[in-house]
Amino acid sequence: MDWFLVLSSLIKISGFTFLVILPMVALCSLAERKVSAYIQDRVGPNRVGVPMTIFGAKKDFPLFGLIQPLADGLKFILKEDLTPKHVRKFYFWLAPVLTMVPALLTCAVIPFGSYLNIGGREVKMVIADLNVGPLFTFAIASLGVYGIVLAGWASNSKYPFLGGVRSSSQMISYEIALGLSVVPVLMVFQELNLGMIVEEQDRNGWLLLPLWGEGLSWQRWALLLPMGISFVVFTIAMFAETNRMPFDLPECETELVAGYHTEYSSMKFAMFFLGEYAAMIIGSGLIVTLFLGGWSIPFLPTAELAKTTWWMGLLHMGCFLTKVAAFIFFFMWVRWTLPRFRFDQLMRLGWVFFFELALANVFLTALILMIVKR
Amino acid sequence: MAYVVERPKLSFAEKLYFPSILKGLKITLGHIIRLMRGRTKVTMQYPEEKWDASLPAHYRGAPTLVTDEVGRERCVACQLCEFICPPRAITITPEQIPTEDKWAKVEKRPREFKIDMIRCIYCGMCEEVCPEQAIYLRKDYAITGTTREEMVHDKKRLYELGGVREGLVNKWNELK
């Protein structure tokens, strides 16, 4: 047995999930509040820091409120975990888990770095180097909706129920557009391995920024239009998939109290929260991987260098995280700008526009590819 | 007569929806940038910054009792403030001033004067109704306590908060 492989995989799994994704979720909740505050001309959380006054010091050490997520977590743990009498206990307990686990599972196929040279052996910076990356992500990520639907049904009260129903109908109208919009991308790359897709982008320019390598050819520039359409449809469908603001109808505070998690409290609610933010991070990661070159540094094809030096791999990881963080900011920026869609508008948008647009885009890409490759 | 509201004719750009989204995004980004550059006025950071200096003269804070320039307590325990107080926050226990006292001709004074600050609504009616101008609303607004008893201001505390107030009422002044 190759102990090196087992050990490195274990480190990758635990490191990426517990040292990157979960702290990022925590920081996202702070960032969300900060971004919303700044957009609404407020200050946002800026108090929580190291409580020096407990240890007898004169003043606290505020740290710009960076400890806020810890305080939030502590609050969640200390809150009473209430299970109402009228719920179906088994499904009620299952639902939060079913929301969080798929969101964390999908991170297995996202390449969060190129290679890391450890003691002369190159380790691929992806947990599972699957040849069906995007398909795996869609398959697992769409399981997340079961958590929401189950939460809605098991809660046995009207608002969560409406939230659950809305969630399922929203999912079926967006999953199609999501799947179809990624088909042109896979046609261009002729590859389903996310790691390979990123390496291709590293060599020949990002999908949306073909400015080096083979990307400077007119063939790639001709593909920019269908790729742009793909990007827009995919991003919007991802917003719907992660229940983010313009499409947060399952939650919908103003109409449904708190939507599917109305009856949940303490850590069970926190699990929904965690799952939602983890889904957002993974979604951003997937968009960055497919369209914005994943871990690759613009204008510098450095994949080969990462195989021999140790620092280039770290640099690539930093690059990936920076891009993801920027995209998360975009997610939040959109959330605090756009009002929520009405439900029929959402269905219309999904079924009438994006579905057709994505479908037409597949044929458009095929046509361009046919002309270009000759 | 039937009145038909014409539906607005949308241009292509408006139907496309994206330009207005971009416009909205631009506005919100503008707000973020303006705040980060310190161009936006934001909330006062309360415990560090306080507005005490800019309180208006007519500010109605905690009601207090005052003494006059010669150290006499102005309150004559007429109980008008107790009767007018809408939330019944004031409780006065009057007593007669003993004959050997310097101010015996005032006849009455409060033995105990209690204002329950949990009840007080800071309306200022006590100040308005007082014929002796003995009770004033001062500028203290952060009245806190850890027990209910602590929140009841007794006579000692009321004089502490009120201090000395000169002029206006001279009818008990021997020199005038």
Coordinates of C-alpha atoms in Angstrom, one line a residue:
Chain A
M1 CA 0.0 0.0 0.0
D2 CA 1.2 3.5 -0.9
W3 CA 1.2 5.2 2.5
F4 CA 2.3 8.4 1.0
L5 CA -0.8 8.6 -1.1
V6 CA -3.1 7.7 1.8
L7 CA -1.5 10.2 4.1
S8 CA -1.4 13.1 1.6
S9 CA -5.1 12.4 0.7
L10 CA -6.0 12.5 4.4
I11 CA -4.2 15.8 4.8
K12 CA -5.8 17.2 1.7
I13 CA -9.3 16.2 2.8
S14 CA -9.0 17.4 6.4
G15 CA -6.9 20.5 5.4
F16 CA -9.1 21.7 2.6
T17 CA -12.4 21.0 4.4
F18 CA -11.6 22.0 8.0
L19 CA -8.8 24.6 7.5
V20 CA -10.1 26.3 4.3
I21 CA -13.8 25.8 3.7
L22 CA -15.1 26.0 7.2
P23 CA -13.0 29.0 8.3
M24 CA -14.0 30.6 5.0
V25 CA -17.7 30.0 5.8
A26 CA -17.1 31.7 9.2
L27 CA -15.4 34.6 7.6
C28 CA -18.1 34.8 4.9
S29 CA -20.7 35.4 7.5
L30 CA -18.7 38.3 8.8
A31 CA -17.9 39.5 5.3
E32 CA -21.6 39.3 4.4
R33 CA -22.5 41.5 7.3
K34 CA -19.7 43.9 6.6
V35 CA -20.5 44.2 2.9
S36 CA -24.2 44.7 3.6
A37 CA -23.3 47.4 6.2
Y38 CA -21.0 49.2 3.8
I39 CA -23.6 49.1 1.0
Q40 CA -26.2 50.5 3.4
D41 CA -23.9 53.2 4.8
R42 CA -23.5 51.5 8.1
V43 CA -20.4 50.4 10.1
G44 CA -21.2 46.8 10.6
P45 CA -19.8 44.5 13.3
N46 CA -16.6 46.1 14.6
R47 CA -16.6 45.4 18.3
V48 CA -15.8 41.7 18.9
G49 CA -12.1 41.2 19.5
V50 CA -9.9 39.8 22.2
P51 CA -11.9 40.5 25.4
M52 CA -8.9 41.9 27.4
T53 CA -11.2 43.3 30.1
I54 CA -12.0 39.7 31.3
F55 CA -8.3 39.4 32.2
G56 CA -8.3 42.7 34.1
A57 CA -7.0 44.9 31.3
K58 CA -8.3 48.5 30.9
K59 CA -9.4 48.1 27.2
D60 CA -10.6 45.4 24.8
F61 CA -8.6 44.7 21.7
P62 CA -11.2 45.2 18.9
L63 CA -9.4 43.6 15.9
F64 CA -12.1 45.2 13.6
G65 CA -14.6 42.6 14.7
L66 CA -12.7 39.8 13.2
I67 CA -13.6 37.5 16.1
Q68 CA -17.3 38.0 15.4
P69 CA -17.7 34.6 13.7
L70 CA -16.4 32.9 16.9
A71 CA -18.9 34.8 18.9
D72 CA -21.7 33.8 16.5
G73 CA -20.6 30.2 16.7
L74 CA -20.6 30.3 20.5
K75 CA -24.0 31.8 20.5
F76 CA -25.3 29.0 18.3
I77 CA -23.8 26.3 20.5
L78 CA -25.2 27.9 23.7
K79 CA -28.7 28.3 22.3
E80 CA -31.5 26.0 23.2
D81 CA -31.9 23.2 20.7
L82 CA -35.6 23.2 20.3
T83 CA -37.5 20.3 18.5
P84 CA -41.2 21.2 18.2
K85 CA -43.7 18.5 19.1
H86 CA -45.4 18.5 15.8
V87 CA -42.5 17.6 13.6
R88 CA -41.4 14.3 12.1
K89 CA -38.3 13.8 14.2
F90 CA -36.2 11.6 12.0
Y91 CA -36.5 13.8 8.9
F92 CA -36.3 16.9 11.0
W93 CA -32.9 15.8 12.2
L94 CA -31.8 14.5 8.9
A95 CA -32.5 17.7 6.9
P96 CA -29.8 20.0 8.2
V97 CA -27.2 17.2 7.7
L98 CA -28.5 16.7 4.1
T99 CA -28.0 20.4 3.4
M100 CA -24.5 20.6 4.7
V101 CA -22.9 17.3 3.7
P102 CA -23.5 17.6 -0.1
A103 CA -22.2 21.1 0.0
L104 CA -19.0 19.9 1.6
L105 CA -18.7 16.8 -0.6
T106 CA -18.6 18.8 -3.8
C107 CA -15.3 20.3 -2.8
A108 CA -13.7 17.0 -3.5
V109 CA -13.3 17.6 -7.2
I110 CA -12.4 21.3 -7.2
P111 CA -8.7 21.7 -7.9
F112 CA -7.6 24.2 -5.3
G113 CA -4.0 24.3 -6.5
S114 CA -1.8 22.8 -9.2
Y115 CA 0.9 20.6 -7.7
L116 CA 2.8 20.7 -4.5
N117 CA 6.3 19.3 -4.5
I118 CA 6.7 17.4 -1.2
G119 CA 10.0 15.7 -0.8
G120 CA 10.5 15.3 -4.6
R121 CA 7.1 13.9 -5.2
E122 CA 4.4 16.0 -6.8
V123 CA 1.0 15.9 -5.2
K124 CA -2.0 17.0 -7.2
M125 CA -3.9 19.6 -5.2
V126 CA -7.3 18.1 -5.6
I127 CA -8.9 15.7 -3.3
A128 CA -10.4 13.4 -5.9
D129 CA -9.0 13.6 -9.4
L130 CA -12.1 12.4 -11.1
N131 CA -12.6 12.3 -14.8
V132 CA -16.2 13.4 -14.4
G133 CA -15.7 16.5 -12.3
P134 CA -18.6 18.8 -13.3
L135 CA -21.0 15.9 -13.4
F136 CA -20.0 14.8 -9.9
T137 CA -20.5 18.3 -8.7
F138 CA -24.0 18.6 -10.2
A139 CA -25.0 15.2 -9.0
I140 CA -24.0 15.9 -5.4
A141 CA -24.9 19.6 -5.3
S142 CA -28.5 18.9 -6.4
L143 CA -28.8 16.5 -3.4
G144 CA -28.6 19.6 -1.3
V145 CA -32.2 20.5 -2.3
Y146 CA -33.4 17.4 -0.5
G147 CA -32.2 18.8 2.7
I148 CA -34.3 21.9 2.1
V149 CA -37.4 20.0 0.9
L150 CA -37.1 17.6 3.8
A151 CA -36.8 20.5 6.3
G152 CA -39.9 22.0 4.8
W153 CA -42.0 18.8 4.9
A154 CA -40.7 17.5 8.3
S155 CA -41.4 20.8 10.0
N156 CA -45.1 20.2 9.5
S157 CA -46.1 23.9 9.5
K158 CA -47.1 26.1 6.6
Y159 CA -44.2 28.5 6.1
P160 CA -41.4 25.9 6.0
F161 CA -43.7 23.8 3.8
L162 CA -44.0 26.6 1.3
G163 CA -40.3 27.2 1.4
G164 CA -39.6 23.5 0.7
V165 CA -42.1 23.5 -2.2
R166 CA -40.6 26.6 -3.7
S167 CA -37.1 25.3 -3.3
S168 CA -37.9 22.1 -5.3
S169 CA -39.7 23.9 -8.1
Q170 CA -36.9 26.5 -8.2
M171 CA -34.3 23.7 -8.4
I172 CA -35.9 21.8 -11.3
S173 CA -36.2 25.0 -13.3
Y174 CA -32.6 26.0 -12.8
E175 CA -30.8 22.7 -12.8
I176 CA -31.5 22.3 -16.5
A177 CA -30.1 25.7 -17.4
L178 CA -27.1 25.0 -15.1
G179 CA -26.3 21.7 -16.8
L180 CA -26.9 22.9 -20.3
S181 CA -24.8 26.0 -19.9
V182 CA -21.8 24.0 -19.0
V183 CA -22.0 21.8 -22.0
P184 CA -20.5 24.3 -24.4
V185 CA -17.6 24.7 -22.0
L186 CA -16.9 21.0 -22.0
M187 CA -17.2 20.9 -25.8
V188 CA -14.5 23.5 -26.1
F189 CA -12.2 21.8 -23.6
Q190 CA -13.1 18.3 -24.8
E191 CA -12.4 17.3 -21.2
L192 CA -14.4 16.5 -18.1
N193 CA -11.5 16.5 -15.6
L194 CA -11.5 19.8 -13.8
G195 CA -7.8 19.6 -13.1
M196 CA -7.0 19.2 -16.8
I197 CA -9.4 22.0 -17.7
V198 CA -7.5 24.4 -15.5
E199 CA -4.1 23.2 -16.8
E200 CA -5.4 23.8 -20.3
Q201 CA -6.5 27.3 -19.3
D202 CA -3.1 27.9 -17.6
R203 CA -1.4 27.1 -20.9
N204 CA -3.7 28.8 -23.4
G205 CA -5.5 31.6 -21.6
W206 CA -8.6 31.6 -19.4
L207 CA -11.9 30.8 -21.1
L208 CA -13.1 34.4 -20.7
L209 CA -9.6 35.9 -21.0
P210 CA -7.8 34.2 -23.9
L211 CA -4.8 36.5 -24.0
W212 CA -1.8 34.2 -24.0
G213 CA -0.7 30.9 -25.5
E214 CA -3.0 29.5 -28.1
G215 CA -5.7 31.9 -26.7
L216 CA -4.5 34.7 -29.0
S217 CA -5.9 32.9 -32.0
W218 CA -9.0 34.1 -33.8
Q219 CA -10.6 30.7 -33.2
R220 CA -10.6 31.3 -29.4
W221 CA -11.9 34.8 -29.8
A222 CA -14.8 33.6 -32.0
L223 CA -15.8 31.3 -29.1
L224 CA -15.9 34.2 -26.7
L225 CA -19.6 35.0 -27.4
P226 CA -21.0 31.5 -26.6
M227 CA -18.6 31.3 -23.6
G228 CA -19.9 34.7 -22.4
I229 CA -23.5 33.5 -22.6
S230 CA -22.5 30.3 -20.8
F231 CA -20.8 32.2 -18.1
V232 CA -23.8 34.5 -17.5
V233 CA -26.3 31.6 -17.5
F234 CA -24.1 29.5 -15.3
T235 CA -23.5 32.2 -12.8
I236 CA -27.2 33.1 -12.5
A237 CA -28.2 29.4 -12.3
M238 CA -25.5 29.1 -9.6
F239 CA -27.1 32.0 -7.7
A240 CA -30.4 30.0 -7.8
E241 CA -28.7 26.8 -6.9
T242 CA -27.2 28.2 -3.8
N243 CA -30.4 30.1 -2.8
R244 CA -28.7 33.5 -3.0
M245 CA -30.5 36.7 -2.9
P246 CA -32.3 37.4 -6.2
F247 CA -33.5 33.8 -6.0
D248 CA -33.7 33.2 -2.2
L249 CA -37.4 32.3 -2.5
P250 CA -37.2 29.2 -0.2
E251 CA -36.0 31.4 2.6
C252 CA -37.7 34.7 1.7
E253 CA -37.8 36.4 5.1
T254 CA -40.5 38.9 4.1
E255 CA -43.0 36.4 3.0
L256 CA -42.3 33.1 4.7
V257 CA -40.9 34.2 8.1
A258 CA -37.7 32.3 7.6
G259 CA -38.8 29.8 5.0
Y260 CA -37.7 26.2 5.3
H261 CA -35.7 26.7 8.5
T262 CA -38.4 28.5 10.5
E263 CA -38.7 25.7 13.0
Y264 CA -35.0 25.2 13.5
S265 CA -32.9 26.6 16.2
S266 CA -29.3 26.6 17.5
M267 CA -26.8 24.2 15.8
K268 CA -29.4 22.7 13.5
F269 CA -30.0 26.2 12.1
A270 CA -26.3 26.8 12.0
M271 CA -25.9 23.7 9.8
F272 CA -28.3 25.1 7.2
F273 CA -26.4 28.4 7.4
L274 CA -23.1 26.5 7.0
G275 CA -24.4 24.5 4.2
E276 CA -25.6 27.5 2.3
Y277 CA -22.3 29.3 2.6
A278 CA -20.3 26.3 1.8
A279 CA -22.4 25.8 -1.3
M280 CA -21.7 29.4 -2.2
I281 CA -17.9 28.9 -1.8
I282 CA -18.0 25.7 -3.8
G283 CA -20.1 27.4 -6.4
S284 CA -17.7 30.3 -6.7
G285 CA -14.9 27.7 -6.9
L286 CA -16.6 25.9 -9.7
I287 CA -17.2 29.1 -11.7
V288 CA -13.6 30.2 -11.1
T289 CA -12.4 26.8 -12.2
L290 CA -14.4 26.6 -15.4
F291 CA -14.3 30.1 -16.6
L292 CA -11.6 32.1 -14.8
G293 CA -8.7 29.8 -14.9
G294 CA -8.8 28.2 -11.5
W295 CA -5.5 28.4 -9.8
S296 CA -3.6 29.7 -12.8
I297 CA -1.8 33.1 -12.7
P298 CA -2.8 35.3 -15.6
F299 CA -0.2 35.6 -18.4
L300 CA 2.2 33.2 -16.7
P301 CA 1.8 29.5 -17.6
T302 CA 3.4 28.0 -14.5
A303 CA 2.0 24.5 -14.2
E304 CA 5.4 22.9 -15.0
L305 CA 7.2 25.1 -12.6
A306 CA 4.9 24.0 -9.8
K307 CA 6.0 20.4 -10.3
T308 CA 9.6 21.1 -9.4
T309 CA 9.4 24.0 -6.9
W310 CA 7.5 24.0 -3.7
W311 CA 6.6 27.7 -3.6
M312 CA 4.8 27.9 -7.0
G313 CA 2.2 25.4 -5.7
L314 CA 1.5 27.6 -2.7
L315 CA 1.3 30.6 -4.9
H316 CA -1.3 28.8 -7.1
M317 CA -3.4 28.0 -4.0
G318 CA -3.3 31.6 -3.0
C319 CA -4.3 32.6 -6.5
F320 CA -7.2 30.3 -6.4
L321 CA -8.4 31.5 -3.0
T322 CA -8.1 35.1 -4.1
K323 CA -10.2 34.5 -7.1
V324 CA -12.8 32.6 -5.1
A325 CA -12.8 35.4 -2.5
A326 CA -13.4 38.0 -5.2
F327 CA -16.2 36.0 -6.6
I328 CA -17.8 35.6 -3.2
F329 CA -17.7 39.3 -2.8
F330 CA -19.5 39.5 -6.1
F331 CA -22.2 37.1 -4.7
M332 CA -22.6 39.4 -1.7
W333 CA -22.6 42.5 -3.8
V334 CA -25.4 41.2 -5.9
R335 CA -27.3 40.0 -2.8
W336 CA -27.4 43.5 -1.3
T337 CA -28.2 45.2 -4.6
L338 CA -31.0 43.3 -6.3
P339 CA -34.5 42.8 -4.9
R340 CA -36.0 39.3 -4.8
F341 CA -37.8 38.0 -7.9
R342 CA -41.4 37.3 -7.7
F343 CA -42.1 33.6 -8.0
D344 CA -43.7 33.5 -11.4
Q345 CA -40.9 35.8 -12.7
L346 CA -38.4 33.3 -11.5
M347 CA -40.1 30.4 -13.1
R348 CA -40.4 32.3 -16.4
L349 CA -36.8 33.3 -16.3
G350 CA -35.7 29.7 -15.7
W351 CA -38.0 27.9 -18.1
V352 CA -38.6 30.5 -20.9
F353 CA -35.3 32.3 -21.1
F354 CA -32.3 30.5 -19.6
F355 CA -33.3 27.0 -20.7
E356 CA -33.7 28.1 -24.3
L357 CA -30.7 30.3 -24.2
A358 CA -28.5 27.6 -22.9
L359 CA -29.9 25.1 -25.4
A360 CA -29.3 27.5 -28.3
N361 CA -25.9 28.2 -26.9
V362 CA -24.9 24.5 -27.2
F363 CA -25.8 24.6 -30.9
L364 CA -24.1 27.9 -31.5
T365 CA -20.9 26.6 -29.9
A366 CA -21.1 23.4 -32.0
L367 CA -21.5 25.5 -35.1
I368 CA -18.6 27.8 -34.3
L369 CA -16.4 24.8 -33.3
M370 CA -17.3 23.1 -36.6
I371 CA -16.2 26.2 -38.6
V372 CA -13.2 26.9 -36.5
K373 CA -11.6 23.4 -36.3
R374 CA -11.7 22.9 -40.1
Chain B
M1 CA -65.9 56.6 -17.2
A2 CA -63.7 53.7 -17.6
Y3 CA -60.1 54.7 -17.3
V4 CA -57.4 52.6 -18.9
V5 CA -53.9 52.8 -17.7
E6 CA -51.5 52.4 -20.6
R7 CA -48.7 49.8 -19.9
P8 CA -45.3 51.5 -20.3
K9 CA -43.5 50.6 -23.5
L10 CA -40.2 49.2 -22.5
S11 CA -37.2 49.6 -24.7
F12 CA -35.1 46.6 -25.6
A13 CA -32.4 47.5 -23.1
E14 CA -35.1 47.7 -20.4
K15 CA -36.5 44.4 -21.4
L16 CA -33.1 42.8 -21.3
Y17 CA -33.0 43.7 -17.6
F18 CA -29.2 43.6 -17.4
P19 CA -28.4 47.3 -17.9
S20 CA -30.5 48.2 -14.8
I21 CA -28.8 45.4 -12.8
L22 CA -25.4 46.9 -13.7
K23 CA -26.6 50.3 -12.8
G24 CA -27.7 49.0 -9.4
L25 CA -24.4 47.3 -8.9
K26 CA -22.6 50.5 -9.7
I27 CA -24.6 52.4 -7.1
T28 CA -24.0 50.0 -4.4
L29 CA -20.3 49.8 -5.2
G30 CA -20.2 53.6 -5.0
H31 CA -21.6 53.4 -1.5
I32 CA -19.0 50.8 -0.5
I33 CA -16.1 52.9 -1.9
R34 CA -17.5 56.1 -0.4
L35 CA -17.7 54.5 3.0
M36 CA -14.3 53.0 2.8
R37 CA -12.8 56.3 1.9
G38 CA -14.5 57.9 4.9
R39 CA -16.8 60.1 2.9
T40 CA -20.0 58.8 4.4
K41 CA -21.3 60.0 7.7
V42 CA -22.0 56.9 9.9
T43 CA -23.5 56.3 13.3
M44 CA -21.8 57.7 16.3
Q45 CA -19.7 55.0 18.0
Y46 CA -21.6 55.4 21.3
P47 CA -19.6 54.5 24.4
E48 CA -16.5 56.0 22.9
E49 CA -18.1 59.1 21.4
K50 CA -20.9 60.8 23.2
W51 CA -23.2 63.6 22.3
D52 CA -23.2 65.2 25.7
A53 CA -21.5 68.3 24.4
S54 CA -24.1 69.0 21.8
L55 CA -27.2 68.3 23.9
P56 CA -29.8 71.1 23.4
A57 CA -30.6 73.4 26.3
H58 CA -34.2 72.1 26.5
Y59 CA -33.0 68.4 26.7
R60 CA -35.2 66.4 29.1
G61 CA -33.0 64.0 31.0
A62 CA -33.5 62.6 34.5
P63 CA -35.7 64.6 36.9
T64 CA -33.7 65.9 39.9
L65 CA -34.2 68.0 43.0
V66 CA -32.3 71.3 43.5
T67 CA -31.3 73.4 46.4
D68 CA -31.2 77.2 46.2
E69 CA -28.2 79.5 46.6
V70 CA -28.3 79.4 50.4
G71 CA -28.5 75.6 50.6
R72 CA -32.2 75.4 51.4
E73 CA -34.0 72.5 49.7
R74 CA -36.5 74.1 47.4
C75 CA -39.1 71.3 47.6
V76 CA -42.0 72.1 50.0
A77 CA -43.6 68.7 49.7
C78 CA -46.8 70.1 48.1
Q79 CA -47.0 66.8 46.2
L80 CA -48.3 68.4 43.0
C81 CA -45.6 66.6 40.9
E82 CA -46.7 63.3 42.6
F83 CA -50.3 63.9 41.5
I84 CA -49.5 65.0 38.0
C85 CA -46.9 62.3 37.2
P86 CA -48.5 60.3 34.4
P87 CA -46.8 57.0 35.2
R88 CA -46.9 57.6 38.9
A89 CA -43.2 57.4 39.3
I90 CA -42.9 59.9 42.2
T91 CA -43.6 59.1 45.8
I92 CA -43.2 61.9 48.4
T93 CA -43.4 61.4 52.2
P94 CA -43.9 64.9 53.6
E95 CA -43.0 66.1 57.1
Q96 CA -43.3 69.2 59.1
I97 CA -40.2 71.3 59.5
P98 CA -39.6 71.6 63.3
T99 CA -40.1 75.1 64.8
E100 CA -36.5 75.5 65.9
D101 CA -35.3 75.0 62.3
K102 CA -34.0 78.0 60.4
W103 CA -36.6 77.5 57.7
A104 CA -39.5 76.8 60.0
K105 CA -41.7 79.3 58.2
V106 CA -41.6 77.1 55.1
E107 CA -43.5 74.6 57.2
K108 CA -43.2 71.6 55.1
R109 CA -40.4 69.6 53.5
P110 CA -40.1 66.0 52.0
R111 CA -38.9 63.5 54.5
E112 CA -38.4 61.1 51.6
F113 CA -38.7 61.8 47.9
K114 CA -38.5 58.9 45.5
I115 CA -38.6 58.8 41.8
D116 CA -38.8 55.3 40.2
M117 CA -36.6 55.7 37.1
I118 CA -38.0 52.5 35.6
R119 CA -41.4 54.2 35.5
C120 CA -40.3 57.7 34.6
I121 CA -41.1 58.7 31.0
Y122 CA -39.1 61.9 31.0
C123 CA -42.2 64.0 30.1
G124 CA -41.2 66.9 32.2
M125 CA -44.6 67.5 33.7
C126 CA -43.2 67.5 37.3
E127 CA -40.9 70.4 36.3
E128 CA -43.8 72.2 34.7
V129 CA -46.2 71.9 37.6
C130 CA -43.7 72.7 40.4
P131 CA -44.7 76.0 42.0
E132 CA -41.3 76.3 43.8
Q133 CA -39.2 75.4 40.8
A134 CA -37.6 72.7 42.9
I135 CA -37.6 69.8 40.4
Y136 CA -35.7 70.0 37.2
L137 CA -35.0 67.7 34.3
R138 CA -31.3 67.5 33.9
K139 CA -29.2 66.1 31.1
D140 CA -28.4 62.7 32.5
Y141 CA -29.8 60.1 30.2
A142 CA -27.8 56.9 30.9
I143 CA -29.7 55.9 34.1
T144 CA -28.7 52.3 34.7
G145 CA -28.7 49.8 37.5
T146 CA -28.5 46.1 38.2
T147 CA -31.5 45.9 40.6
R148 CA -34.9 47.5 40.7
E149 CA -34.0 49.1 44.1
E150 CA -31.0 50.8 42.5
M151 CA -33.3 52.3 39.8
V152 CA -35.3 54.2 42.5
H153 CA -33.7 57.5 43.1
D154 CA -34.1 58.6 46.7
K155 CA -33.8 62.1 48.0
K156 CA -30.1 62.0 48.5
R157 CA -29.4 60.8 45.0
L158 CA -31.8 63.4 43.5
Y159 CA -30.1 66.3 45.3
E160 CA -26.7 64.8 44.2
L161 CA -27.8 64.9 40.6
G162 CA -29.6 68.2 40.8
G163 CA -27.1 70.4 42.6
V164 CA -27.6 74.0 43.2
R165 CA -29.9 76.3 41.2
E166 CA -29.9 80.0 41.8
G167 CA -32.5 82.7 41.3
L168 CA -36.1 82.8 40.2
V169 CA -37.9 81.9 43.4
N170 CA -37.2 84.4 46.1
K171 CA -40.2 84.2 48.4
W172 CA -38.4 82.4 51.2
N173 CA -35.3 84.5 50.9
E174 CA -35.0 86.5 54.1
L175 CA -32.8 89.2 52.6
K176 CA -35.4 90.2 50.0

